[in-house]
Each structure stands twice: as structure tokens, then as C-alpha cells.
């Protein structure tokens, strides 16, 4: 899947700093797609040569546009929706016992809680 995403990014020039609305819509769609398939903010940013904060902002913007059924977002990304509809990333499974033994902070416990909520444990 990652090779497909990299080829899309390269073909469409999505790693370039461009604020044209159709480019932004495509980029934030892919941010959201990757995030929903188990990629971290930093990993997504590395694919696009962007920082993790840009990815977080893009995903928030995508969700806001998606809630309002933004017509331009749908038009700009319908090709990607069709191309990626059958693509599923390998879901990473974590070991709950190992994570609990390693947990030393409240943040670690929050991560475990989120992984439990998302059914990411074996």
C-alpha cells in the first residue's frame, strides 16, 4: 500500500508546497486515509515531506469539510476514493501485557486505552 501512496504523491506532486484548493483537498484526503489505516502523524508527514503538525491540521480540516459534505472535496478526491477503495493496510497488533509492563506514565496508559478502544491488541 505504501508504494501506491508514494506513487500517487509523486505523480500528483502532493509533496510540493502548494496551497491550491484541489491540491490541498487531495493531500488532506490522503492524510486521513493513511491515519485511518494505522499510520502515525510523523510517518504521514515523512511521506509528504511535511511536519506532523501540518498533518494534524490537515486531518482536522478534512473532517470539518467531510462533515459538511463539501462538494469540492468530493470532486477533488473521487478519483482517489475509487483507486483506494480496495486497499487495506496491514493493521498492526500490539501486545497488551508488554505495553502494560512498559507503562510508566499517564500518557502510556492513555495510549493503551486508545489501542484497546481501536481493537489493536492481539
JSON list of C-alpha atoms in Angstrom, two decimals:
[
{"chain": "A", "resi": 1, "resn": "UNK", "atom": "CA", "xyz": [0.00, 0.00, 0.00]},
{"chain": "A", "resi": 2, "resn": "UNK", "atom": "CA", "xyz": [2.79, 2.40, 0.87]},
{"chain": "A", "resi": 3, "resn": "UNK", "atom": "CA", "xyz": [4.25, 2.09, -2.65]},
{"chain": "A", "resi": 4, "resn": "UNK", "atom": "CA", "xyz": [0.87, 3.00, -4.15]},
{"chain": "A", "resi": 5, "resn": "UNK", "atom": "CA", "xyz": [0.58, 6.06, -1.90]},
{"chain": "A", "resi": 6, "resn": "UNK", "atom": "CA", "xyz": [4.15, 7.14, -2.72]},
{"chain": "A", "resi": 7, "resn": "UNK", "atom": "CA", "xyz": [3.43, 6.85, -6.45]},
{"chain": "A", "resi": 8, "resn": "UNK", "atom": "CA", "xyz": [0.26, 8.93, -6.07]},
{"chain": "A", "resi": 9, "resn": "UNK", "atom": "CA", "xyz": [2.14, 11.59, -4.10]},
{"chain": "A", "resi": 10, "resn": "UNK", "atom": "CA", "xyz": [4.90, 11.75, -6.71]},
{"chain": "A", "resi": 11, "resn": "UNK", "atom": "CA", "xyz": [2.58, 11.64, -9.74]},
{"chain": "A", "resi": 12, "resn": "UNK", "atom": "CA", "xyz": [0.31, 14.39, -8.43]},
{"chain": "A", "resi": 13, "resn": "UNK", "atom": "CA", "xyz": [3.09, 16.49, -6.87]},
{"chain": "A", "resi": 14, "resn": "UNK", "atom": "CA", "xyz": [1.50, 16.43, -3.42]},
{"chain": "A", "resi": 15, "resn": "UNK", "atom": "CA", "xyz": [4.81, 16.75, -1.58]},
{"chain": "A", "resi": 16, "resn": "UNK", "atom": "CA", "xyz": [5.36, 20.21, -3.04]},
{"chain": "A", "resi": 17, "resn": "UNK", "atom": "CA", "xyz": [4.33, 23.26, -1.05]},
{"chain": "A", "resi": 18, "resn": "UNK", "atom": "CA", "xyz": [1.17, 24.22, -2.91]},
{"chain": "A", "resi": 19, "resn": "UNK", "atom": "CA", "xyz": [-1.96, 25.81, -1.49]},
{"chain": "A", "resi": 20, "resn": "UNK", "atom": "CA", "xyz": [-4.24, 25.42, -4.49]},
{"chain": "A", "resi": 21, "resn": "UNK", "atom": "CA", "xyz": [-7.55, 24.11, -3.14]},
{"chain": "A", "resi": 22, "resn": "UNK", "atom": "CA", "xyz": [-7.66, 20.98, -5.29]},
{"chain": "A", "resi": 23, "resn": "UNK", "atom": "CA", "xyz": [-4.13, 20.04, -4.21]},
{"chain": "A", "resi": 24, "resn": "UNK", "atom": "CA", "xyz": [-4.90, 20.68, -0.54]},
{"chain": "A", "resi": 25, "resn": "UNK", "atom": "CA", "xyz": [-8.06, 18.56, -0.76]},
{"chain": "A", "resi": 26, "resn": "UNK", "atom": "CA", "xyz": [-6.15, 15.65, -2.28]},
{"chain": "A", "resi": 27, "resn": "UNK", "atom": "CA", "xyz": [-3.39, 15.94, 0.30]},
{"chain": "A", "resi": 28, "resn": "UNK", "atom": "CA", "xyz": [-5.73, 16.06, 3.32]},
{"chain": "A", "resi": 29, "resn": "UNK", "atom": "CA", "xyz": [-7.75, 13.14, 1.95]},
{"chain": "A", "resi": 30, "resn": "UNK", "atom": "CA", "xyz": [-4.59, 11.05, 1.83]},
{"chain": "A", "resi": 31, "resn": "UNK", "atom": "CA", "xyz": [-3.60, 12.22, 5.33]},
{"chain": "A", "resi": 32, "resn": "UNK", "atom": "CA", "xyz": [-6.93, 10.95, 6.63]},
{"chain": "A", "resi": 33, "resn": "UNK", "atom": "CA", "xyz": [-6.77, 7.72, 4.64]},
{"chain": "A", "resi": 34, "resn": "UNK", "atom": "CA", "xyz": [-3.31, 6.90, 5.97]},
{"chain": "A", "resi": 35, "resn": "UNK", "atom": "CA", "xyz": [-4.25, 7.82, 9.54]},
{"chain": "A", "resi": 36, "resn": "UNK", "atom": "CA", "xyz": [-7.29, 5.54, 9.39]},
{"chain": "A", "resi": 37, "resn": "UNK", "atom": "CA", "xyz": [-5.02, 2.72, 8.22]},
{"chain": "A", "resi": 38, "resn": "UNK", "atom": "CA", "xyz": [-2.69, 2.86, 11.20]},
{"chain": "A", "resi": 39, "resn": "UNK", "atom": "CA", "xyz": [-0.03, 5.38, 10.19]},
{"chain": "A", "resi": 40, "resn": "UNK", "atom": "CA", "xyz": [1.23, 7.86, 12.77]},
{"chain": "A", "resi": 41, "resn": "UNK", "atom": "CA", "xyz": [1.34, 11.61, 12.21]},
{"chain": "A", "resi": 42, "resn": "UNK", "atom": "CA", "xyz": [5.10, 11.62, 11.85]},
{"chain": "A", "resi": 43, "resn": "UNK", "atom": "CA", "xyz": [5.06, 8.73, 9.35]},
{"chain": "A", "resi": 44, "resn": "UNK", "atom": "CA", "xyz": [2.49, 10.51, 7.21]},
{"chain": "A", "resi": 45, "resn": "UNK", "atom": "CA", "xyz": [4.46, 13.74, 7.40]},
{"chain": "A", "resi": 46, "resn": "UNK", "atom": "CA", "xyz": [7.59, 11.93, 6.24]},
{"chain": "A", "resi": 47, "resn": "UNK", "atom": "CA", "xyz": [5.78, 10.60, 3.16]},
{"chain": "A", "resi": 48, "resn": "UNK", "atom": "CA", "xyz": [4.80, 14.15, 2.19]},
{"chain": "A", "resi": 49, "resn": "UNK", "atom": "CA", "xyz": [7.97, 15.91, 3.44]},
{"chain": "A", "resi": 50, "resn": "UNK", "atom": "CA", "xyz": [5.83, 17.82, 5.96]},
{"chain": "A", "resi": 51, "resn": "UNK", "atom": "CA", "xyz": [5.75, 18.14, 9.71]},
{"chain": "A", "resi": 52, "resn": "UNK", "atom": "CA", "xyz": [3.40, 16.21, 11.96]},
{"chain": "A", "resi": 53, "resn": "UNK", "atom": "CA", "xyz": [1.57, 19.42, 12.96]},
{"chain": "A", "resi": 54, "resn": "UNK", "atom": "CA", "xyz": [0.65, 20.02, 9.31]},
{"chain": "A", "resi": 55, "resn": "UNK", "atom": "CA", "xyz": [-0.76, 16.51, 9.14]},
{"chain": "A", "resi": 56, "resn": "UNK", "atom": "CA", "xyz": [-2.82, 17.02, 12.31]},
{"chain": "A", "resi": 57, "resn": "UNK", "atom": "CA", "xyz": [-4.22, 20.29, 10.97]},
{"chain": "A", "resi": 58, "resn": "UNK", "atom": "CA", "xyz": [-4.96, 18.68, 7.59]},
{"chain": "A", "resi": 59, "resn": "UNK", "atom": "CA", "xyz": [-6.89, 15.83, 9.17]},
{"chain": "A", "resi": 60, "resn": "UNK", "atom": "CA", "xyz": [-8.92, 18.25, 11.27]},
{"chain": "A", "resi": 61, "resn": "UNK", "atom": "CA", "xyz": [-9.68, 20.27, 8.16]},
{"chain": "A", "resi": 62, "resn": "UNK", "atom": "CA", "xyz": [-10.63, 17.15, 6.20]},
{"chain": "A", "resi": 63, "resn": "UNK", "atom": "CA", "xyz": [-13.03, 16.06, 8.95]},
{"chain": "A", "resi": 64, "resn": "UNK", "atom": "CA", "xyz": [-14.62, 19.53, 9.06]},
{"chain": "A", "resi": 65, "resn": "UNK", "atom": "CA", "xyz": [-15.10, 19.57, 5.28]},
{"chain": "A", "resi": 66, "resn": "UNK", "atom": "CA", "xyz": [-16.34, 15.99, 5.25]},
{"chain": "A", "resi": 67, "resn": "UNK", "atom": "CA", "xyz": [-18.99, 16.69, 7.91]},
{"chain": "A", "resi": 68, "resn": "UNK", "atom": "CA", "xyz": [-20.42, 19.49, 5.77]},
{"chain": "A", "resi": 69, "resn": "UNK", "atom": "CA", "xyz": [-20.33, 17.29, 2.64]},
{"chain": "A", "resi": 70, "resn": "UNK", "atom": "CA", "xyz": [-18.14, 19.83, 0.85]},
{"chain": "A", "resi": 71, "resn": "UNK", "atom": "CA", "xyz": [-18.79, 19.36, -2.87]},
{"chain": "A", "resi": 72, "resn": "UNK", "atom": "CA", "xyz": [-15.30, 20.43, -3.97]},
{"chain": "A", "resi": 73, "resn": "UNK", "atom": "CA", "xyz": [-13.66, 17.97, -1.58]},
{"chain": "A", "resi": 74, "resn": "UNK", "atom": "CA", "xyz": [-15.77, 15.17, -3.04]},
{"chain": "A", "resi": 75, "resn": "UNK", "atom": "CA", "xyz": [-14.99, 16.18, -6.62]},
{"chain": "A", "resi": 76, "resn": "UNK", "atom": "CA", "xyz": [-11.27, 16.57, -5.95]},
{"chain": "A", "resi": 77, "resn": "UNK", "atom": "CA", "xyz": [-10.93, 13.22, -4.21]},
{"chain": "A", "resi": 78, "resn": "UNK", "atom": "CA", "xyz": [-13.39, 10.94, -6.03]},
{"chain": "A", "resi": 79, "resn": "UNK", "atom": "CA", "xyz": [-10.54, 9.52, -8.16]},
{"chain": "A", "resi": 80, "resn": "UNK", "atom": "CA", "xyz": [-8.64, 8.58, -5.01]},
{"chain": "A", "resi": 81, "resn": "UNK", "atom": "CA", "xyz": [-11.73, 7.11, -3.36]},
{"chain": "A", "resi": 82, "resn": "UNK", "atom": "CA", "xyz": [-12.19, 4.84, -6.38]},
{"chain": "A", "resi": 83, "resn": "UNK", "atom": "CA", "xyz": [-8.50, 3.95, -6.59]},
{"chain": "A", "resi": 84, "resn": "UNK", "atom": "CA", "xyz": [-8.07, 3.20, -2.87]},
{"chain": "A", "resi": 85, "resn": "UNK", "atom": "CA", "xyz": [-11.41, 1.58, -2.04]},
{"chain": "A", "resi": 86, "resn": "UNK", "atom": "CA", "xyz": [-9.99, -1.96, -2.03]},
{"chain": "A", "resi": 87, "resn": "UNK", "atom": "CA", "xyz": [-6.69, -1.07, -0.38]},
{"chain": "A", "resi": 88, "resn": "UNK", "atom": "CA", "xyz": [-6.34, -2.17, 3.21]},
{"chain": "A", "resi": 89, "resn": "UNK", "atom": "CA", "xyz": [-3.24, -1.65, 5.26]},
{"chain": "A", "resi": 90, "resn": "UNK", "atom": "CA", "xyz": [-1.91, -4.35, 7.48]},
{"chain": "A", "resi": 91, "resn": "UNK", "atom": "CA", "xyz": [-3.29, -3.49, 10.88]},
{"chain": "A", "resi": 92, "resn": "UNK", "atom": "CA", "xyz": [-0.57, -3.53, 13.49]},
{"chain": "A", "resi": 93, "resn": "UNK", "atom": "CA", "xyz": [-1.44, -5.68, 16.50]},
{"chain": "A", "resi": 94, "resn": "UNK", "atom": "CA", "xyz": [0.14, -4.86, 19.83]},
{"chain": "A", "resi": 95, "resn": "UNK", "atom": "CA", "xyz": [0.83, -7.00, 22.89]},
{"chain": "A", "resi": 96, "resn": "UNK", "atom": "CA", "xyz": [-1.24, -5.76, 25.82]},
{"chain": "A", "resi": 97, "resn": "UNK", "atom": "CA", "xyz": [0.83, -7.45, 28.51]},
{"chain": "A", "resi": 98, "resn": "UNK", "atom": "CA", "xyz": [4.05, -5.99, 27.12]},
{"chain": "A", "resi": 99, "resn": "UNK", "atom": "CA", "xyz": [2.56, -2.48, 26.91]},
{"chain": "A", "resi": 100, "resn": "UNK", "atom": "CA", "xyz": [1.22, -2.65, 30.47]},
{"chain": "A", "resi": 101, "resn": "UNK", "atom": "CA", "xyz": [4.59, -3.80, 31.82]},
{"chain": "A", "resi": 102, "resn": "UNK", "atom": "CA", "xyz": [6.34, -0.93, 29.96]},
{"chain": "A", "resi": 103, "resn": "UNK", "atom": "CA", "xyz": [3.85, 1.75, 31.02]},
{"chain": "A", "resi": 104, "resn": "UNK", "atom": "CA", "xyz": [5.40, 4.27, 33.40]},
{"chain": "A", "resi": 105, "resn": "UNK", "atom": "CA", "xyz": [3.39, 7.42, 32.74]},
{"chain": "A", "resi": 106, "resn": "UNK", "atom": "CA", "xyz": [-0.21, 8.50, 32.40]},
{"chain": "A", "resi": 107, "resn": "UNK", "atom": "CA", "xyz": [0.47, 9.10, 28.70]},
{"chain": "A", "resi": 108, "resn": "UNK", "atom": "CA", "xyz": [1.43, 5.43, 28.30]},
{"chain": "A", "resi": 109, "resn": "UNK", "atom": "CA", "xyz": [-1.88, 4.45, 29.91]},
{"chain": "A", "resi": 110, "resn": "UNK", "atom": "CA", "xyz": [-3.75, 6.77, 27.54]},
{"chain": "A", "resi": 111, "resn": "UNK", "atom": "CA", "xyz": [-2.05, 5.07, 24.59]},
{"chain": "A", "resi": 112, "resn": "UNK", "atom": "CA", "xyz": [-3.09, 1.66, 25.92]},
{"chain": "A", "resi": 113, "resn": "UNK", "atom": "CA", "xyz": [-6.65, 2.92, 26.37]},
{"chain": "A", "resi": 114, "resn": "UNK", "atom": "CA", "xyz": [-6.79, 4.16, 22.76]},
{"chain": "A", "resi": 115, "resn": "UNK", "atom": "CA", "xyz": [-5.35, 0.91, 21.45]},
{"chain": "A", "resi": 116, "resn": "UNK", "atom": "CA", "xyz": [-7.98, -1.02, 23.41]},
{"chain": "A", "resi": 117, "resn": "UNK", "atom": "CA", "xyz": [-10.72, 1.20, 22.00]},
{"chain": "A", "resi": 118, "resn": "UNK", "atom": "CA", "xyz": [-9.43, 0.63, 18.46]},
{"chain": "A", "resi": 119, "resn": "UNK", "atom": "CA", "xyz": [-9.07, -3.16, 18.94]},
{"chain": "A", "resi": 120, "resn": "UNK", "atom": "CA", "xyz": [-5.34, -3.08, 18.22]},
{"chain": "A", "resi": 121, "resn": "UNK", "atom": "CA", "xyz": [-4.37, -5.80, 20.70]},
{"chain": "A", "resi": 122, "resn": "UNK", "atom": "CA", "xyz": [-3.91, -9.47, 19.81]}
]
